[in-house]
Short mmCIF file of C-alpha atoms in Angstrom, two decimals:
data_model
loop_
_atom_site.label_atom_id
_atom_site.label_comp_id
_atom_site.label_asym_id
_atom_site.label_seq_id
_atom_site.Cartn_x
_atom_site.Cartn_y
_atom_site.Cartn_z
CA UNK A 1330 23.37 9.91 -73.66
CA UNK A 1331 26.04 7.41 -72.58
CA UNK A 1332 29.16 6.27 -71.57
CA UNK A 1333 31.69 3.39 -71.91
CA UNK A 1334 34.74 2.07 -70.60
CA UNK A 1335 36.80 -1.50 -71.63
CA UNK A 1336 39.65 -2.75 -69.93
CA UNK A 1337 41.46 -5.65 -72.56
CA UNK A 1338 44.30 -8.18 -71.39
CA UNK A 1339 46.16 -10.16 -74.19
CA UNK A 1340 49.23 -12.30 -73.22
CA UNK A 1341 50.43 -15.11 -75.03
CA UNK A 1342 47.13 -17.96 -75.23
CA UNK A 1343 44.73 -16.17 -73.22
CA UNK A 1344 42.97 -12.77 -72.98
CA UNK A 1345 39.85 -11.30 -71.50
CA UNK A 1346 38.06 -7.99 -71.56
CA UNK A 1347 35.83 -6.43 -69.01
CA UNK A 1348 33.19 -3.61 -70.11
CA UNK A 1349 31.43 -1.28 -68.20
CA UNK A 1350 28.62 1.43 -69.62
CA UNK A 1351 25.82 3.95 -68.42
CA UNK A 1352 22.94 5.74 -70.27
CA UNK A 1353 20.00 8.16 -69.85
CA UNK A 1354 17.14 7.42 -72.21
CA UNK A 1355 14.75 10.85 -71.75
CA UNK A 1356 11.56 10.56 -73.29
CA UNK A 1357 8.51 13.39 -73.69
CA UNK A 1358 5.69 13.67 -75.61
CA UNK A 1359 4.46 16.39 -77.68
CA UNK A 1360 0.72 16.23 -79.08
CA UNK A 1361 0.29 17.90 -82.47
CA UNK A 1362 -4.08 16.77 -82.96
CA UNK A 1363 -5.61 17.54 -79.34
CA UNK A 1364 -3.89 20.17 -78.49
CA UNK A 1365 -3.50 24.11 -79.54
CA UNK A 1366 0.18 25.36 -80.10
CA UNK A 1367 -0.94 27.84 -76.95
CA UNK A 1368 -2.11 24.86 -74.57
CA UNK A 1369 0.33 24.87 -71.64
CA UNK A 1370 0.17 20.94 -71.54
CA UNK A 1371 0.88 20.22 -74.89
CA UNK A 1372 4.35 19.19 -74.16
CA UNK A 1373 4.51 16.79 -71.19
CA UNK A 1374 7.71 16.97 -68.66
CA UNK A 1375 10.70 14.86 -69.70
CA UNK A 1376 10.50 11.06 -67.92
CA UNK A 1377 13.97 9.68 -67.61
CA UNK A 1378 15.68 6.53 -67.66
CA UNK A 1379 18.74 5.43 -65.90
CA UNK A 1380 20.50 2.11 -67.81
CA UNK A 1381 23.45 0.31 -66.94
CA UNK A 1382 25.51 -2.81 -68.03
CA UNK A 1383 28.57 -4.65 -67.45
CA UNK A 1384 29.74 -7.50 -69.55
CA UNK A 1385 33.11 -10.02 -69.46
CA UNK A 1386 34.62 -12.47 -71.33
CA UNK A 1387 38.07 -14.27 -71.55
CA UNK A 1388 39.61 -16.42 -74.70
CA UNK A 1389 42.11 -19.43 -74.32
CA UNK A 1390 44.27 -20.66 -77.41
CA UNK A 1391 45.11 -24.45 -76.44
CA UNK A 1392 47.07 -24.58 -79.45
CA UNK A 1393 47.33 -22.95 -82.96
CA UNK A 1394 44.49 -24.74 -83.70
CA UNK A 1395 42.23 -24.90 -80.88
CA UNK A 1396 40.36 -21.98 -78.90
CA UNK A 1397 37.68 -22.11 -76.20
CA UNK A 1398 35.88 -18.71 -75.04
CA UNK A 1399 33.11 -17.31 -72.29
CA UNK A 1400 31.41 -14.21 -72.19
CA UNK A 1401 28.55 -12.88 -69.78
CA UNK A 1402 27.07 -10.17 -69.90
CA UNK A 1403 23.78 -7.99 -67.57
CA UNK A 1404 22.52 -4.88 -68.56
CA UNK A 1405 19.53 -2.48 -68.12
CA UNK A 1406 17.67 -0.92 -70.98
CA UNK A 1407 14.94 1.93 -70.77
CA UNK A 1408 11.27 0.92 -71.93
CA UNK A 1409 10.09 1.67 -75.66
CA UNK A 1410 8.28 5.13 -75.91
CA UNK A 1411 5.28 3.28 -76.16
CA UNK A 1412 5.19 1.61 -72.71
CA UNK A 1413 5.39 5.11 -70.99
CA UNK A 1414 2.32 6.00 -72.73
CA UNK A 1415 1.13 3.52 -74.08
CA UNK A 1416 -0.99 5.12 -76.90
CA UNK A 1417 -3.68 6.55 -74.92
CA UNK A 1418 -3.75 10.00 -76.52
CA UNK A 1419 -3.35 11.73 -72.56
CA UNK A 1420 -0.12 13.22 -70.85
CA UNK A 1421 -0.59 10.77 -68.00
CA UNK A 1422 2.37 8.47 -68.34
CA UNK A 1423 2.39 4.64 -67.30
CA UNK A 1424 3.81 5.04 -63.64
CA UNK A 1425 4.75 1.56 -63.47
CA UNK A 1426 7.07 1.32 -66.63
CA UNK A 1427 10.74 0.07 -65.59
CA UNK A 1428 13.73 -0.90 -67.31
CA UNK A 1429 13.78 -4.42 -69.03
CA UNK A 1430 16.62 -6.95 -67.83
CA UNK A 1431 18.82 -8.57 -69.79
CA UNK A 1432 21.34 -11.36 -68.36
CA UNK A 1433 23.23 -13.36 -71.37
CA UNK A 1434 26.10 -16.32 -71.06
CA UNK A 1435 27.71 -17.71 -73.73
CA UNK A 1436 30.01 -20.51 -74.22
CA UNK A 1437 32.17 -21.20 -77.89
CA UNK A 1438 34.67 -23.67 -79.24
CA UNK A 1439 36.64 -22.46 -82.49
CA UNK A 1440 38.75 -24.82 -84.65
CA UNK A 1441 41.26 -23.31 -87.21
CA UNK A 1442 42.52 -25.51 -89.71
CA UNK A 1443 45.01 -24.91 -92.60
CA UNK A 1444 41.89 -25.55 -94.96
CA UNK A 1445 38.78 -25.68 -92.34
CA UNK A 1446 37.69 -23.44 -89.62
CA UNK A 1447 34.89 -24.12 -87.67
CA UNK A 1448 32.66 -22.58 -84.43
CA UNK A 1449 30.61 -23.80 -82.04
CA UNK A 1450 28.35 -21.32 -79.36
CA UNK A 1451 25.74 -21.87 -76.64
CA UNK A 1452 24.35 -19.25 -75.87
CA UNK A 1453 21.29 -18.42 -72.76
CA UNK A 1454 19.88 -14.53 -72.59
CA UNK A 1455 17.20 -14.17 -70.15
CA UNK A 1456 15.01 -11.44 -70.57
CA UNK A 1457 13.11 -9.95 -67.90
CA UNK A 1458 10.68 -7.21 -66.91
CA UNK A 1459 9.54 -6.47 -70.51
CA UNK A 1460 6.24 -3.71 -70.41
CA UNK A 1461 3.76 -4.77 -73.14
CA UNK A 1462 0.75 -2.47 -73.86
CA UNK A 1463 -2.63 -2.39 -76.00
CA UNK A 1464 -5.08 -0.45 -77.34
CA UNK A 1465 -8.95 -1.74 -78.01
CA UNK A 1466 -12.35 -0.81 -77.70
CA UNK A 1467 -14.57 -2.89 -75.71
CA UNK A 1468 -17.31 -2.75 -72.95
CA UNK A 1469 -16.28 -0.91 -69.86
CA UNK A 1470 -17.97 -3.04 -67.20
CA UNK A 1471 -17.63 -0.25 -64.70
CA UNK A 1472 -19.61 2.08 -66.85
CA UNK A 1473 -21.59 -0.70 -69.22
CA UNK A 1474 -20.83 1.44 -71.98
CA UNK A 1475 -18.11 0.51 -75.26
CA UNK A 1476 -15.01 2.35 -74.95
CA UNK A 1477 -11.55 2.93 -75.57
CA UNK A 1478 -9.76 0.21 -73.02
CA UNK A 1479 -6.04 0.48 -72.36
CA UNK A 1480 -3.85 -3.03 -71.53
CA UNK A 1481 -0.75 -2.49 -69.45
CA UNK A 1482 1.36 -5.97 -69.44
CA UNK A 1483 4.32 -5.81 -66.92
CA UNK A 1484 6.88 -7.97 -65.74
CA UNK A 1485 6.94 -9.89 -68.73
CA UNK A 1486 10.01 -12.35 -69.13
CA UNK A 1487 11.32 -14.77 -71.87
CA UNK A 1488 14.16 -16.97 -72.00
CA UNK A 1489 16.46 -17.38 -75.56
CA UNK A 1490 18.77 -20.30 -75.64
CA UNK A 1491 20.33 -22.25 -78.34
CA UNK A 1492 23.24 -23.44 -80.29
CA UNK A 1493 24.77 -21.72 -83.30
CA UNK A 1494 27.29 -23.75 -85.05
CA UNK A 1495 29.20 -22.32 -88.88
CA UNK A 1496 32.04 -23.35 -90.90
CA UNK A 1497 33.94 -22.32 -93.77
CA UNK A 1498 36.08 -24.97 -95.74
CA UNK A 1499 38.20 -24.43 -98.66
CA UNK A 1500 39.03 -27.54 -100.66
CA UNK A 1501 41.04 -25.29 -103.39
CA UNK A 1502 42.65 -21.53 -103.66
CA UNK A 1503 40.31 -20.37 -105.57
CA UNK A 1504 36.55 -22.44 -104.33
CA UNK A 1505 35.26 -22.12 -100.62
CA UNK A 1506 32.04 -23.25 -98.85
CA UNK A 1507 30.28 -21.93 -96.20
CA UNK A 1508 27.68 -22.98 -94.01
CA UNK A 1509 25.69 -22.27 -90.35
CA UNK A 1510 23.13 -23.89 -88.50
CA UNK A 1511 20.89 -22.33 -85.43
CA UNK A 1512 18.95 -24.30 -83.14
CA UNK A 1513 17.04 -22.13 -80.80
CA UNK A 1514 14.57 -22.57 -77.90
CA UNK A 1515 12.97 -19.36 -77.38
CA UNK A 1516 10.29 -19.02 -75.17
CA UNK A 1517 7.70 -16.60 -72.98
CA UNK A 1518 8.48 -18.05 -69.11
CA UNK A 1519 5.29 -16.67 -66.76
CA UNK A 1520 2.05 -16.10 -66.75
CA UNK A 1521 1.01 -12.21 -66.19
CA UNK A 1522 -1.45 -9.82 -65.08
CA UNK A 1523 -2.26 -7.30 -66.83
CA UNK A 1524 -4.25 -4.29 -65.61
CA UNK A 1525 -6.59 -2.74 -67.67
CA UNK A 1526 -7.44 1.21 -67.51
CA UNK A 1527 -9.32 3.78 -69.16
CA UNK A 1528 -8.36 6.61 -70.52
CA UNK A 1529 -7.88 8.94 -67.48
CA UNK A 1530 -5.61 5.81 -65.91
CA UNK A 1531 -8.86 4.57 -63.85
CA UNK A 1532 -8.30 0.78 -63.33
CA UNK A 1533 -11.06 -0.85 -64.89
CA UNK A 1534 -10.33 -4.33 -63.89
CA UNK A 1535 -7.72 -7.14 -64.41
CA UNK A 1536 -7.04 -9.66 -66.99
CA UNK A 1537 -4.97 -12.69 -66.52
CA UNK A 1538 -2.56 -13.79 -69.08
CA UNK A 1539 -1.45 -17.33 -70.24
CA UNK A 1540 1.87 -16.99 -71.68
CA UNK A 1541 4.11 -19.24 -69.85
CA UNK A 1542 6.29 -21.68 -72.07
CA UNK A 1543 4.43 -20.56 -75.49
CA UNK A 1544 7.10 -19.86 -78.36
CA UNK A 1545 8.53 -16.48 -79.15
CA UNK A 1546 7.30 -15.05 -82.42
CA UNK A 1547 8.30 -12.95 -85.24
CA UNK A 1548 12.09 -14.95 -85.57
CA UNK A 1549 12.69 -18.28 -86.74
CA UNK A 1550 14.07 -20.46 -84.55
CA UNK A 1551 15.67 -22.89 -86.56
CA UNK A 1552 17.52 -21.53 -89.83
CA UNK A 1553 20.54 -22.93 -91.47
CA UNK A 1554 22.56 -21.89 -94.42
CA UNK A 1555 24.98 -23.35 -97.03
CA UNK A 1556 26.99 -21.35 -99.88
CA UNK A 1557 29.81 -21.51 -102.08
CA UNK A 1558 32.02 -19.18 -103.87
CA UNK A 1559 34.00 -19.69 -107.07
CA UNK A 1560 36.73 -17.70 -108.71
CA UNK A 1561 36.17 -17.98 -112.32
CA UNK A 1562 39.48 -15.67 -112.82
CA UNK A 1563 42.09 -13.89 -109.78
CA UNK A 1564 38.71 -11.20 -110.25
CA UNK A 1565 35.36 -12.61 -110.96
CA UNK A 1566 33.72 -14.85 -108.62
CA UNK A 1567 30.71 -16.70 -108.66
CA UNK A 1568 28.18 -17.03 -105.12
CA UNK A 1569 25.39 -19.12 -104.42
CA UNK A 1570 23.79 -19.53 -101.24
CA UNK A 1571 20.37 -21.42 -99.60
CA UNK A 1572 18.93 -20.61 -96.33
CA UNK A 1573 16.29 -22.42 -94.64
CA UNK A 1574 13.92 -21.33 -92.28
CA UNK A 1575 11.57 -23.11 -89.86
CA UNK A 1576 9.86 -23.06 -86.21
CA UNK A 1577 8.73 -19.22 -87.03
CA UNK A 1578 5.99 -18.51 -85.20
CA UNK A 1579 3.18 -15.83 -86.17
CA UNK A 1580 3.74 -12.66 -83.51
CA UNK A 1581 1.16 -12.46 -81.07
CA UNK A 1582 0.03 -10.07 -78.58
CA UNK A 1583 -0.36 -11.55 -75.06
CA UNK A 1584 -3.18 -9.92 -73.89
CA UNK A 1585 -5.30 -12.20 -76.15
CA UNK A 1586 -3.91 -15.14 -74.13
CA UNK A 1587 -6.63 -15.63 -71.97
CA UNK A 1588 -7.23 -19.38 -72.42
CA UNK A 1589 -4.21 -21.46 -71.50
CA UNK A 1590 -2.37 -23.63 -74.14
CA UNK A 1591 -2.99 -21.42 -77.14
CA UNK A 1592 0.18 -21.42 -79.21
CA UNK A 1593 0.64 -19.13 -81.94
CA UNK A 1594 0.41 -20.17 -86.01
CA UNK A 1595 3.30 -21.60 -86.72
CA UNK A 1596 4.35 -20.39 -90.32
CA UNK A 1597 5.16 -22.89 -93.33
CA UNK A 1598 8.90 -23.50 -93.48
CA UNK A 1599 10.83 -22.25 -96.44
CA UNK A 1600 13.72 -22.90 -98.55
CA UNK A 1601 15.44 -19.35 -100.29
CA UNK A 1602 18.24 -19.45 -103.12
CA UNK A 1603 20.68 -16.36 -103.89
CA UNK A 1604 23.09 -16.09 -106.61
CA UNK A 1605 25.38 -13.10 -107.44
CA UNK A 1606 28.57 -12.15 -109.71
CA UNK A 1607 31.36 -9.95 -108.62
CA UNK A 1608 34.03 -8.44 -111.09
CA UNK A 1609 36.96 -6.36 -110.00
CA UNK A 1610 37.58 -3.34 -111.98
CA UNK A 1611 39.77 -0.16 -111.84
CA UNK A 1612 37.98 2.78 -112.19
CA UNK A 1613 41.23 5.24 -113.09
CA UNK A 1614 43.56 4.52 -109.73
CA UNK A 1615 40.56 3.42 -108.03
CA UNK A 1616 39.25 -0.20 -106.84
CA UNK A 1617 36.12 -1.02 -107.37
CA UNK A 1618 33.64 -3.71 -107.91
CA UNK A 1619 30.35 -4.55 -109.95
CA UNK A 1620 27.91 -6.93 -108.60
CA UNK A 1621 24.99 -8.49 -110.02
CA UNK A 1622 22.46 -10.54 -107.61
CA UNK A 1623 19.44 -12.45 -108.65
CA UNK A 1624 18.10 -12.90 -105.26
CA UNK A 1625 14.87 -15.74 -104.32
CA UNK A 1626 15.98 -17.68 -107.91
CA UNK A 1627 13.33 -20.11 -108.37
CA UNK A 1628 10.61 -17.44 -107.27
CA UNK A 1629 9.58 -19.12 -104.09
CA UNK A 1630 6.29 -18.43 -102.45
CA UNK A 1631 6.70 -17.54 -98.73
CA UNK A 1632 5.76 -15.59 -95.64
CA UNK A 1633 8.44 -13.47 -94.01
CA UNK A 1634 6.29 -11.65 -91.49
CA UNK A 1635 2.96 -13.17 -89.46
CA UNK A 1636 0.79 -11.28 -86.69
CA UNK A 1637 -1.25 -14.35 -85.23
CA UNK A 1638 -5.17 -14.40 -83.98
CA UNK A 1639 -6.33 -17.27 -82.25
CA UNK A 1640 -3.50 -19.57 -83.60
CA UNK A 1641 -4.83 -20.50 -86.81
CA UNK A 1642 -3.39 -19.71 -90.48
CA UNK A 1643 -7.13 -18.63 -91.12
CA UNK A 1644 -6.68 -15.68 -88.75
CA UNK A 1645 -3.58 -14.67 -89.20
CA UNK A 1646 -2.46 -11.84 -90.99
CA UNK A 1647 0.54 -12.28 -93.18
CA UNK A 1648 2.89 -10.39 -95.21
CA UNK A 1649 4.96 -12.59 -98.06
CA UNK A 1650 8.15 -12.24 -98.99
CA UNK A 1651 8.86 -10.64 -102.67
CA UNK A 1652 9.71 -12.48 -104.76
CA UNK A 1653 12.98 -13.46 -107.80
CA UNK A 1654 14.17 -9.55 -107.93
CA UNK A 1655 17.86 -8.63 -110.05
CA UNK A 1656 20.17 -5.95 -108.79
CA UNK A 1657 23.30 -4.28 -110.21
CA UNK A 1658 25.41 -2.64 -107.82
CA UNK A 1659 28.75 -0.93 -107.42
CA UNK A 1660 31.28 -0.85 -104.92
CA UNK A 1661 34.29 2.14 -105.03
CA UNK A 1662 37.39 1.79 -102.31
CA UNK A 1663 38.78 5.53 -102.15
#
């Protein structure tokens, strides 16, 4: 549960907001294959979170067709379920779990034009305290026998920053173009230590981590689109649109970092085409709309999902993209 609060000013070129919220993230588990409906421990005691956040940000207008804007923004956000226990199949919960911390700033620049509008953002969200865990089996040196091993990765921080920049320009009433580009620099910032247990929690030993300044996976970090629309009548129109995507890096799990300088696969970039028709109808006093898309249009090959192993395309696992695919859809305003 939650709460929220925002206090807005607006007065002639400027305004500004200032936002406040809690929250309680509970968590429990409940085993359904180790345990008997009748075993008193089946159901472990509720572990609670206590989050928090605050953001602000202000607007200026320097003229009708000028506008500059801040915002910055902290908050506090409860571990996933699977940090607290960390899938070891036990009611002992990770003690050492804690919140991950989140501090963001951005800075924009909007232009509006009688035919062009335009924005510019910087943007720089670090990301702190993240809790990473792991599951393998491997040879428990304490015991020299192969077991089930558990990784527990705290304190784990990463730093996002980039530059976003989009557009829209219409050169005629009834034909507009569109457009973005995102440059991002998204990286893991410290090495770690993680500690690695057993299944009753025993600390088996440590492992240290080499994370620091590798690339963020599982996002690219450099995309940029381009589109256009065309009305071929006041209610049909005609969209196409291209997106690009590059510097996307396989996911990786950090506890196989244990040789500095590893980076993870880096997956091919790739090139996507949409296309779609929209016709207004009236469906008897209501609005509505057909549409018909024809999304990936010259069938591109491509890999929208990587989990990297040892940063090589031959270990990675992949997962591609599908491929051209046609949809008819409707849209009905009541």
């Amino acid at each position: 549960y939650g709460s929220f609060a925002q206090l807005e000013y607006n007065e002639d070129k400027f305004s500004a907001f200032v936002a406040l919220n809690s929250s309680n993230t509970t968590y429990k588990r409940l085993d359904y294959f180790r345990k008997l409906n009748s075993d008193p421990t089946r159901e472990t005691d509720n572990v609670s979170f206590l989050g928090y956040g605050a953001k602000t940000g202000a607007n200026y207008l320097i003229n009708d067709y000028n506008n500059f804007f801040v915002n910055v923004g902290y908050f506090e956000r409860a571990p996933y379920f699977s940090a607290v226990w960390a899938s070891n199949n036990n009611d002992q919960t990770n003690k050492d779990a804690e919140n991950q911390k989140i501090f963001s700033v951005e800075l924009g620049y909007g232009l509006r034009l009688p035919k062009f509008a335009a924005n510019v953002n910087l943007y720089r969200t670090q990301w702190n305290d993240r809790t990473q865990t792991d599951t393998r089996t491997a040879l428990n040196p304490t015991t020299n026998e192969v077991e089930t091993i558990y990784t527990n990765i705290l304190g784990v921080n990463a730093l996002h920053q980039g530059v976003e920049v989009d557009f829209e320009y219409r050169p005629a009433a009834d034909f507009t173009i569109t457009g973005m580009v995102s440059l991002g620099d998204w990286k893991w910032k410290n090495d770690v230590t993680a500690v690695i247990t057993d299944s009753d929690q025993n600390v088996v030993s440590n492992l240290n981590l080499f994370i620091k300044d590798l690339p963020v996976g599982r996002s690219a970090q450099t995309t940029a689109a381009l589109g256009a629309r065309y009305f071929l009548t006041p209610k049909t129109s005609f969209n196409i649109d291209y997106n690009y995507y590059d510097r996307y890096y396989a996911d990786f799990n950090p506890s196989n970092r244990t040789t500095a300088g590893v980076d993870p696969w880096k997956v091919p970039s790739f090139h996507l085409f949409d296309a779609s028709l929209l016709h207004k109808i009236k469906i008897l006093s209501l609005d509505a709309k057909i549409i018909a898309r024809m999304n990936n249009v010259f069938n591109t090959e491509y890999i929208t999902r990587a989990n990297d192993n040892g940063g090589t395309a031959q270990g990675a696992t992949v997962f591609f993209g599908p491929g051209r695919t046609f949809s008819i859809s409707s849209i009905i305003n009541f």
